Tab-separated table of C-alpha atoms and ligand atoms in Angstrom:
chain	number	residue	atom	x	y	z
A	1	MET	CA	159.442	181.444	168.057
A	2	SER	CA	157.092	178.843	166.605
A	3	GLN	CA	158.449	176.645	163.907
A	4	VAL	CA	156.721	176.374	160.539
A	5	PRO	CA	156.327	172.658	159.741
A	6	LEU	CA	158.073	171.613	156.568
A	7	PRO	CA	155.793	170.161	153.869
A	8	ILE	CA	156.011	166.390	153.742
A	9	THR	CA	156.912	165.324	150.230
A	10	THR	CA	157.118	161.749	149.101
A	11	LEU	CA	159.198	160.906	146.112
A	12	PHE	CA	158.434	157.817	144.097
A	13	ALA	CA	160.943	156.824	141.448
A	14	PRO	CA	161.752	153.529	139.780
A	15	ASP	CA	165.238	152.063	140.140
A	16	TYR	CA	166.711	153.006	136.769
A	17	PRO	CA	166.975	151.385	134.350
A	18	ILE	CA	163.826	149.259	134.504
A	19	MET	CA	164.724	145.972	132.824
A	20	THR	CA	161.998	143.814	131.227
A	21	ASP	CA	162.483	140.605	129.220
A	22	ARG	CA	163.520	142.454	126.044
A	23	LEU	CA	163.608	146.145	126.947
A	24	ARG	CA	165.423	148.710	129.002
A	25	LEU	CA	163.338	151.671	130.213
A	26	ARG	CA	165.599	154.554	131.078
A	27	PRO	CA	165.614	158.326	131.490
A	28	PHE	CA	165.957	160.394	128.315
A	29	SER	CA	169.240	162.174	127.702
A	30	ARG	CA	170.501	164.810	125.281
A	31	GLY	CA	171.844	162.225	122.839
A	32	ASP	CA	168.317	160.924	122.148
A	33	VAL	CA	167.088	163.821	120.002
A	34	ASP	CA	167.677	162.178	116.582
A	35	ALA	CA	166.047	158.933	117.697
A	36	VAL	CA	162.996	160.787	119.037
A	37	TYR	CA	162.807	162.889	115.851
A	38	SER	CA	162.798	159.683	113.759
A	39	TYR	CA	159.336	158.782	115.090
A	40	ARG	CA	157.825	161.992	116.506
A	41	SER	CA	158.289	163.795	113.157
A	42	ARG	CA	156.061	161.245	111.377
A	43	PRO	CA	152.424	162.095	110.547
A	44	ASP	CA	151.415	158.419	110.942
A	45	VAL	CA	152.761	158.383	114.521
A	46	SER	CA	151.012	161.629	115.511
A	47	GLU	CA	147.699	160.846	113.790
A	48	PHE	CA	145.953	160.018	117.081
A	49	LEU	CA	148.197	162.072	119.415
A	50	PHE	CA	147.372	165.558	120.678
A	51	ASP	CA	150.765	166.648	119.295
A	52	GLN	CA	151.376	167.432	115.645
A	53	PRO	CA	154.485	165.976	113.918
A	54	MET	CA	157.439	167.619	115.661
A	55	SER	CA	160.399	169.500	114.175
A	56	HIS	CA	163.961	168.634	115.201
A	57	GLU	CA	164.001	171.719	117.447
A	58	GLU	CA	160.735	170.687	119.113
A	59	CYS	CA	162.147	167.205	119.706
A	60	ALA	CA	165.270	168.706	121.284
A	61	GLU	CA	163.081	170.735	123.656
A	62	ALA	CA	160.890	167.691	124.396
A	63	VAL	CA	163.958	165.590	125.231
A	64	ARG	CA	165.281	168.373	127.485
A	65	ILE	CA	161.997	168.360	129.429
A	66	ARG	CA	161.736	164.564	129.492
A	67	ALA	CA	165.197	164.227	130.975
A	68	GLY	CA	163.667	165.681	134.156
A	69	GLN	CA	160.447	163.638	134.128
A	70	LEU	CA	161.730	160.792	136.287
A	71	ALA	CA	159.797	160.723	139.533
A	72	PHE	CA	156.472	161.428	141.224
A	73	SER	CA	156.531	164.020	143.964
A	74	GLY	CA	153.071	165.485	143.487
A	75	GLU	CA	149.884	165.565	141.469
A	76	GLY	CA	150.405	166.132	137.750
A	77	ASP	CA	153.958	164.782	137.749
A	78	LYS	CA	154.889	162.664	134.787
A	79	ILE	CA	157.384	159.836	134.417
A	80	LEU	CA	158.357	159.661	130.760
A	81	LEU	CA	160.932	157.037	129.814
A	82	ALA	CA	162.862	156.032	126.729
A	83	VAL	CA	162.139	152.480	125.581
A	84	GLU	CA	165.347	150.847	124.425
A	85	ARG	CA	165.599	147.378	122.902
A	86	GLN	CA	168.135	145.287	124.819
A	87	ASP	CA	169.453	143.282	121.868
A	88	ASP	CA	170.582	146.233	119.708
A	89	GLY	CA	170.383	149.186	122.126
A	90	ARG	CA	168.051	151.083	119.776
A	91	LEU	CA	165.649	153.645	121.252
A	92	ILE	CA	162.297	152.494	119.820
A	93	GLY	CA	159.824	154.721	121.643
A	94	GLU	CA	158.554	156.100	124.902
A	95	VAL	CA	156.234	155.148	127.735
A	96	SER	CA	154.669	157.413	130.331
A	97	LEU	CA	152.716	157.493	133.566
A	98	ILE	CA	151.047	160.691	134.819
A	99	TRP	CA	149.980	161.039	138.471
A	100	ARG	CA	146.466	162.416	137.908
A	101	SER	CA	145.192	162.276	141.509
A	102	VAL	CA	147.226	161.836	144.674
A	103	ALA	CA	144.178	161.618	146.975
A	104	ASP	CA	142.392	159.051	144.802
A	105	ARG	CA	145.600	157.256	143.737
A	106	GLN	CA	144.867	157.505	139.999
A	107	ALA	CA	147.304	157.663	137.093
A	108	GLU	CA	147.226	157.723	133.297
A	109	LEU	CA	149.365	155.500	131.095
A	110	GLY	CA	150.706	156.329	127.624
A	111	TYR	CA	152.972	154.762	124.975
A	112	ILE	CA	154.387	155.613	121.550
A	113	LEU	CA	156.600	153.389	119.402
A	114	HIS	CA	158.522	153.899	116.176
A	115	PRO	CA	156.548	152.079	113.427
A	116	ASP	CA	159.629	149.895	112.739
A	117	ALA	CA	159.096	148.404	116.207
A	118	HIS	CA	155.354	147.724	115.974
A	119	GLY	CA	154.033	144.177	116.065
A	120	HIS	CA	156.406	142.667	118.632
A	121	GLY	CA	154.609	143.336	121.894
A	122	TYR	CA	157.119	145.990	122.975
A	123	ALA	CA	154.481	148.609	123.895
A	124	THR	CA	152.609	146.111	126.058
A	125	GLU	CA	155.850	144.960	127.696
A	126	ALA	CA	156.991	148.511	128.489
A	127	ALA	CA	153.562	149.628	129.718
A	128	ALA	CA	153.256	146.543	131.951
A	129	ALA	CA	156.497	147.544	133.689
A	130	LEU	CA	155.090	151.016	134.451
A	131	LEU	CA	151.846	149.464	135.720
A	132	ALA	CA	153.911	147.318	138.105
A	133	PHE	CA	155.776	150.410	139.305
A	134	GLY	CA	152.483	152.287	139.772
A	135	PHE	CA	150.759	149.568	141.757
A	136	ASP	CA	153.710	148.103	143.679
A	137	VAL	CA	155.776	151.198	144.418
A	138	VAL	CA	153.417	154.192	144.260
A	139	GLY	CA	150.434	152.290	145.677
A	140	LEU	CA	148.018	153.413	142.976
A	141	HIS	CA	144.390	152.299	143.101
A	142	ARG	CA	143.486	152.674	139.398
A	143	VAL	CA	145.384	153.313	136.172
A	144	TYR	CA	143.581	154.407	133.021
A	145	ALA	CA	144.485	155.101	129.424
A	146	ARG	CA	142.662	156.792	126.578
A	147	CYS	CA	142.773	156.494	122.819
A	148	ASP	CA	140.981	157.668	119.724
A	149	ALA	CA	138.252	155.153	118.854
A	150	LYS	CA	139.970	154.589	115.493
A	151	ASN	CA	143.287	153.778	117.165
A	152	LEU	CA	142.678	150.049	117.377
A	153	ALA	CA	146.374	149.252	117.882
A	154	SER	CA	146.301	151.303	121.084
A	155	ALA	CA	143.007	149.770	122.278
A	156	LYS	CA	144.553	146.325	121.786
A	157	VAL	CA	147.552	147.279	123.944
A	158	MET	CA	145.141	148.224	126.750
A	159	GLN	CA	143.257	144.945	126.344
A	160	ARG	CA	146.521	142.950	126.422
A	161	LEU	CA	147.402	144.750	129.658
A	162	GLY	CA	144.163	143.472	131.191
A	163	MET	CA	142.434	146.852	131.142
A	164	ARG	CA	138.641	147.046	130.816
A	165	GLU	CA	136.755	149.380	128.489
A	166	GLU	CA	135.099	151.939	130.779
A	167	ALA	CA	133.854	154.548	128.363
A	168	HIS	CA	133.256	155.229	124.710
A	169	PHE	CA	132.840	158.971	124.362
A	170	ARG	CA	131.311	160.324	121.177
A	171	GLU	CA	131.753	163.951	120.160
A	172	HIS	CA	132.768	164.928	123.704
A	173	ALA	CA	135.499	167.307	122.563
A	174	GLN	CA	137.188	168.748	119.519
A	175	PHE	CA	140.330	166.992	118.282
A	176	LYS	CA	142.417	168.504	115.497
A	177	GLY	CA	139.437	170.384	114.076
A	178	ARG	CA	136.842	167.615	114.246
A	179	TRP	CA	134.661	165.907	116.849
A	180	ASP	CA	136.575	163.352	118.879
A	181	GLU	CA	135.522	159.792	119.615
A	182	GLU	CA	137.483	158.260	122.472
A	183	PHE	CA	137.833	155.027	124.417
A	184	VAL	CA	138.794	155.005	128.091
A	185	TYR	CA	140.223	151.788	129.509
A	186	ALA	CA	141.275	151.166	133.111
A	187	ILE	CA	142.573	148.578	135.528
A	188	LEU	CA	142.221	148.526	139.323
A	189	GLU	CA	145.024	147.401	141.581
A	190	SER	CA	142.911	144.371	142.663
A	191	GLU	CA	142.314	143.389	139.023
A	192	TRP	CA	145.997	143.774	138.232
A	193	ARG	CA	147.021	141.575	141.180
A	194	GLN	CA	144.453	138.923	140.206
A	195	SER	CA	145.771	138.806	136.643
A	196	ARG	CA	149.352	138.053	137.685
B	1	LIG	C1	149.829	152.099	119.970
B	1	LIG	C2	151.105	151.375	119.562
B	1	LIG	C3	152.198	151.641	120.582
B	1	LIG	C4	150.822	149.870	119.486
B	1	LIG	O1	151.961	149.199	119.004
B	1	LIG	P1	151.913	147.629	118.753
B	1	LIG	O2	153.213	147.201	118.221
B	1	LIG	O3	150.672	147.271	117.969
B	1	LIG	O4	151.655	147.070	120.209
B	1	LIG	P2	152.564	146.025	120.997
B	1	LIG	O5	153.947	146.510	121.063
B	1	LIG	O6	151.877	145.699	122.255
B	1	LIG	O7	152.549	144.764	120.000
B	1	LIG	C5	151.386	143.998	119.837
B	1	LIG	C6	151.419	143.309	118.506
B	1	LIG	O8	152.623	142.546	118.422
B	1	LIG	C7	152.284	141.163	118.258
B	1	LIG	N1	153.335	140.411	118.979
B	1	LIG	C8	154.372	139.800	118.381
B	1	LIG	N2	155.172	139.268	119.311
B	1	LIG	C9	154.613	139.538	120.511
B	1	LIG	C10	154.977	139.235	121.834
B	1	LIG	N3	156.091	138.562	122.127
B	1	LIG	N4	154.194	139.679	122.841
B	1	LIG	C11	153.070	140.367	122.586
B	1	LIG	N5	152.672	140.694	121.326
B	1	LIG	C12	153.444	140.273	120.301
B	1	LIG	C13	150.876	141.031	118.787
B	1	LIG	O9	150.217	139.919	118.233
B	1	LIG	C14	150.274	142.339	118.327
B	1	LIG	O10	149.982	142.302	116.965
B	1	LIG	P3	148.464	142.527	116.433
B	1	LIG	O11	148.036	143.875	116.934
B	1	LIG	O12	148.605	142.439	114.964
B	1	LIG	O13	147.658	141.438	117.061
B	1	LIG	C15	151.594	151.863	118.168
B	1	LIG	O14	150.585	151.628	117.215
B	1	LIG	C16	151.975	153.344	118.146
B	1	LIG	O15	153.023	153.738	118.629
B	1	LIG	N6	151.102	154.183	117.547
B	1	LIG	C17	151.389	155.606	117.409
B	1	LIG	C18	151.322	156.356	118.737
B	1	LIG	C19	149.999	156.130	119.442
B	1	LIG	O16	148.929	156.182	118.831
B	1	LIG	N7	150.091	155.886	120.766
B	1	LIG	C20	148.932	155.621	121.586
B	1	LIG	C21	148.216	156.879	121.884
B	1	LIG	S1	146.678	156.528	122.718
């Protein structure tokens, strides 16, 4: 009887928690619902996100899903981590990396912080740690991020990370009932290594 070869799956996962100078990036857990609700329920936080402000129940469901978003094993997988401040242990936001193409080694970066934690470089610090994971551990070739053209705070995070503006789309899609205007920024592995 011939044997059916087993599919080869590679699992890429950071060593948790990821420690940066001031932050601890860790998996979400059930106890995080109130902290997530404190920022994801806010209209100012969701203004440029695809999501609307979330109810407590929606946050509970999001946290349940996020608790399993810890590793890359195939295209479309997402690593979505809680960003905790080391000095007071407060959960101040989230950072994510989505494996968009396995063959082309491409991923998409994302970040959301509670407004109380803006203006300290925490988003850049957390995102830089996921870039390092993507390039050093997963072996990515290019990481990109997108933001609404009015979301200057997000564009500045991408610039601080060393990403280049690659596209400025105008009216390429509908966003919350109006035409969208979007920036795409990206960084190649070679550019990332040069900038270190
Ligand atoms: C996008 C977002 C995460 C940016 O937050 P942020 O606090 O501006 O970004 P950072 O954490 O990198 O902080 C950078 C700011 O801190 C300042 N800063 C202070 N100390 C710093 C330090 N040690 N290192 C770096 N920056 C520091 C920087 O000067 C900068 O301020 P500036 O923009 O006035 O020049 C935040 O606006 C947000 O969560 N928005 C809602 C969700 C969202 O839109 N997400 C992105 C979707 S595309």
